[in-house]
Structure formats: C-alpha cells, structure tokens
Amino acid sequence: RKIAFALFLLLPIVAFHIQSSFGLPAESIEIVTDTEYFPVAQKLIKEAKTSIRVMMFEMGYYEDRATTPSNLLIKELIDAKKRGVKVEVILEVREDADRTSKRNRHSGKILSDGGVEVIFDSPQKTTHAKLMIVDAQMTLLGSTNWTYYALTHNHEASLLIRSKEVAKELTDYFNQVKAAGSKR
C-alpha cells in the first residue's frame, strides 16, 4: 500500500518530467524541401512584425546576380530593419580566408551597411546551424544555407515550426552563440 501510494504521488511529477524531456508543443510543423525554402523564407521576412533572428553557416551575396534568391533574402532583411523590425544575424567565420568566411564577411558587410546587426561567431567554434526565428513564434530550421545552389539546385530539407516554445528555446540558443561572437 505504501508503495502504491508513493507511486500515486510521484506519477504526476514523473509524467510532467517525461513530457518536458521529450518535446515542446507546436501549433504546426510544415516540411519545406528544395526550392520551396526561398518563398517560405521570403514570406516570413516580409510578414515579420517585431523580430527576425538568423543564424547561418553560409550566406552568399552575389554582386553579378542581383536577383539571385540569397541576394533577395538579404535585401528583405534590410527592408525589414528599415520598417522597424529588430533584425539580428549570426554568421560563421574562421580566421583564415576560406570560401565560407569570405562570403559571410561580404554578406555581413552588406547587411551591416543596411542597418542589420551582424555577429560573427567565435573562431573557436563552427556555427553550422541554419535557422531563422520570426516574431518569437515561427522557426524555419533545416539544412538550407543562403547560397545560390542551396536555394536553387540542392536537395535540402527544413521544417517551418509554429511554436512559441520552440522559438523561445532557439532564441535562448541564438543568444548564447551571439554572446560568444563578435560584432561586425
């Protein structure tokens, strides 16, 4: 009897712990593959009202291709900043001059010149994440870099998650990475 009573008292605590350990609630999760990513990301940025946080391994701005999808996303971030949305971007950089670091420094300069807050991650850690959090409730998370081939030719898989709880957890993570990085 004592064991049964103890289990009865502990069951709600254990159930709560198990539920919080296995996942966060989401209103919806949408699969976004291949070239579907660009219009979804663009729409999220255009409709953002308060905040956009982007963490990207590689973001390419191509001077000779004004209308390439990554250029358009970068322009949308700058436009969002101009309309009063708080826009923060974390980009991967290394101390050497590899392709990713060159692209990210160039894209970071364009964003920064447009008023967007740009943070380069710590050289001691590779930021391989590819995510965007919009208005603390929508998260686009997956394999897609903001480069020409990733947005137009590659097989990529991402998820659009409508969840304040997921957005909060990833915003906390974003802020941890941001704190270890340096401003452009």
C-alpha positions as a printed NumPy array, in Angstrom:
array([[  0.   ,   0.   ,   0.   ],
       [  2.753,   2.442,   0.871],
       [  4.479,   1.738,  -2.443],
       [  1.239,   2.225,  -4.37 ],
       [  0.572,   5.483,  -2.532],
       [  4.132,   6.726,  -3.227],
       [  3.744,   5.865,  -6.906],
       [  0.41 ,   7.692,  -6.969],
       [  2.098,  10.824,  -5.577],
       [  5.124,  10.59 ,  -7.874],
       [  3.261,   9.773, -11.083],
       [  2.288,  13.391, -11.936],
       [  5.854,  14.59 , -11.33 ],
       [  7.349,  11.825, -13.471],
       [  4.739,  12.358, -16.208],
       [  5.497,  16.09 , -16.295],
       [  9.253,  15.45 , -16.45 ],
       [  8.901,  12.89 , -19.235],
       [  6.645,  15.196, -21.254],
       [  9.035,  18.152, -20.921],
       [ 12.008,  15.945, -21.765],
       [ 10.559,  14.603, -24.998],
       [  9.376,  17.705, -26.748],
       [  7.792,  21.062, -26.947],
       [  4.298,  21.816, -28.165],
       [  3.81 ,  23.111, -31.688],
       [  0.739,  24.511, -33.409],
       [  2.003,  23.099, -36.683],
       [  5.073,  21.735, -38.419],
       [  5.449,  22.063, -42.176],
       [  8.069,  20.247, -44.247],
       [  9.935,  22.593, -46.608],
       [ 12.165,  20.944, -49.209],
       [ 14.455,  22.043, -52.003],
       [ 13.28 ,  25.182, -53.839],
       [ 10.237,  25.544, -51.546],
       [ 12.564,  27.169, -48.992],
       [ 13.036,  30.525, -50.729],
       [  9.365,  31.59 , -50.982],
       [  8.684,  30.404, -47.415],
       [ 11.675,  32.327, -46.025],
       [ 10.863,  35.412, -48.089],
       [  7.237,  35.428, -46.892],
       [  8.313,  35.059, -43.251],
       [ 10.66 ,  38.024, -43.56 ],
       [  8.122,  40.21 , -45.389],
       [  5.426,  39.479, -42.806],
       [  7.67 ,  39.875, -39.724],
       [  6.361,  42.473, -37.297],
       [  8.808,  42.61 , -34.38 ],
       [ 11.918,  40.47 , -34.771],
       [ 13.968,  38.29 , -37.089],
       [ 16.944,  36.274, -35.914],
       [ 19.007,  34.39 , -38.5  ],
       [ 21.879,  32.001, -37.769],
       [ 23.563,  30.78 , -40.927],
       [ 26.611,  28.704, -41.782],
       [ 26.936,  30.266, -45.226],
       [ 25.213,  33.311, -46.72 ],
       [ 26.202,  34.407, -50.204],
       [ 25.638,  37.818, -51.761],
       [ 26.485,  37.818, -55.456],
       [ 27.337,  41.226, -56.931],
       [ 26.886,  39.977, -60.501],
       [ 23.476,  38.337, -59.865],
       [ 21.181,  40.964, -58.357],
       [ 18.079,  38.761, -58.36 ],
       [ 19.565,  35.536, -57.05 ],
       [ 17.443,  34.178, -54.159],
       [ 20.06 ,  34.764, -51.447],
       [ 20.505,  38.386, -52.562],
       [ 16.745,  38.855, -52.363],
       [ 16.597,  37.377, -48.834],
       [ 19.418,  39.677, -47.723],
       [ 17.572,  42.644, -49.245],
       [ 14.375,  41.558, -47.44 ],
       [ 16.253,  41.534, -44.105],
       [ 17.469,  45.092, -44.747],
       [ 13.952,  46.175, -45.748],
       [ 12.556,  44.597, -42.568],
       [ 15.081,  46.549, -40.495],
       [ 14.054,  49.763, -42.289],
       [ 10.394,  49.174, -41.402],
       [ 11.261,  48.809, -37.707],
       [ 11.76 ,  45.068, -37.248],
       [ 14.675,  44.096, -34.999],
       [ 16.957,  42.046, -37.253],
       [ 19.976,  40.102, -35.949],
       [ 22.188,  37.787, -37.997],
       [ 24.905,  35.402, -36.788],
       [ 27.327,  34.144, -39.437],
       [ 30.138,  31.579, -39.396],
       [ 33.676,  32.9  , -39.864],
       [ 37.093,  31.427, -39.436],
       [ 40.41 ,  33.176, -39.04 ],
       [ 41.6  ,  32.004, -42.449],
       [ 40.204,  33.16 , -45.786],
       [ 38.154,  30.128, -46.8  ],
       [ 35.18 ,  30.482, -49.182],
       [ 32.554,  30.473, -46.427],
       [ 34.313,  33.143, -44.374],
       [ 34.829,  35.355, -47.448],
       [ 31.177,  35.053, -48.445],
       [ 29.943,  35.653, -44.918],
       [ 32.161,  38.689, -44.379],
       [ 30.886,  40.177, -47.651],
       [ 27.237,  39.408, -46.843],
       [ 27.762,  40.669, -43.295],
       [ 29.074,  43.986, -44.625],
       [ 26.056,  44.437, -46.89 ],
       [ 23.674,  43.628, -44.038],
       [ 25.537,  45.844, -41.592],
       [ 25.633,  48.731, -44.082],
       [ 21.84 ,  48.279, -44.298],
       [ 21.457,  48.659, -40.53 ],
       [ 21.185,  44.977, -39.616],
       [ 23.045,  43.811, -36.511],
       [ 25.624,  41.246, -37.65 ],
       [ 27.588,  38.999, -35.311],
       [ 30.38 ,  36.7  , -36.407],
       [ 30.639,  33.555, -34.339],
       [ 33.622,  32.638, -32.222],
       [ 36.555,  31.344, -34.308],
       [ 36.912,  28.515, -31.78 ],
       [ 33.553,  27.04 , -32.786],
       [ 31.938,  26.291, -36.141],
       [ 28.395,  27.602, -36.4  ],
       [ 26.86 ,  25.104, -38.784],
       [ 23.248,  25.891, -37.831],
       [ 20.787,  27.203, -40.403],
       [ 17.786,  28.766, -38.722],
       [ 15.512,  31.776, -38.728],
       [ 13.225,  32.771, -35.848],
       [ 10.463,  35.279, -36.66 ],
       [  8.354,  37.234, -34.158],
       [  9.219,  34.783, -31.352],
       [  6.762,  32.236, -32.729],
       [  7.872,  30.879, -36.123],
       [ 11.087,  28.947, -36.726],
       [ 12.495,  27.837, -40.067],
       [ 15.146,  25.241, -39.305],
       [ 16.993,  22.81 , -41.544],
       [ 19.857,  22.172, -43.92 ],
       [ 19.476,  25.159, -46.252],
       [ 22.256,  27.736, -46.446],
       [ 21.517,  31.081, -48.082],
       [ 23.599,  30.44 , -51.181],
       [ 22.71 ,  30.227, -54.846],
       [ 22.976,  26.44 , -55.144],
       [ 21.319,  25.672, -51.806],
       [ 18.305,  27.79 , -52.774],
       [ 18.058,  26.732, -56.434],
       [ 19.627,  23.301, -57.079],
       [ 20.403,  21.298, -53.944],
       [ 18.286,  18.731, -52.164],
       [ 17.568,  20.433, -48.842],
       [ 15.164,  19.648, -46.01 ],
       [ 13.823,  22.135, -43.487],
       [ 10.915,  22.485, -41.088],
       [  8.692,  25.505, -40.51 ],
       [  7.611,  25.212, -36.889],
       [  4.822,  27.364, -35.449],
       [  5.556,  27.254, -31.735],
       [  6.328,  29.977, -29.198],
       [  8.031,  27.368, -27.022],
       [ 10.361,  26.171, -29.798],
       [ 11.081,  29.774, -30.797],
       [ 11.951,  30.637, -27.196],
       [ 14.324,  27.68 , -26.796],
       [ 16.076,  28.517, -30.063],
       [ 16.189,  32.232, -29.211],
       [ 17.953,  31.306, -25.966],
       [ 20.411,  29.235, -28.023],
       [ 20.809,  32.107, -30.52 ],
       [ 21.629,  34.474, -27.664],
       [ 24.249,  32.064, -26.258],
       [ 26.015,  31.887, -29.631],
       [ 25.672,  35.661, -30.05 ],
       [ 27.253,  36.309, -26.643],
       [ 30.333,  34.282, -27.642],
       [ 30.686,  36.044, -31.015],
       [ 31.823,  39.483, -32.065],
       [ 30.009,  42.289, -33.828],
       [ 30.949,  43.107, -37.379]])
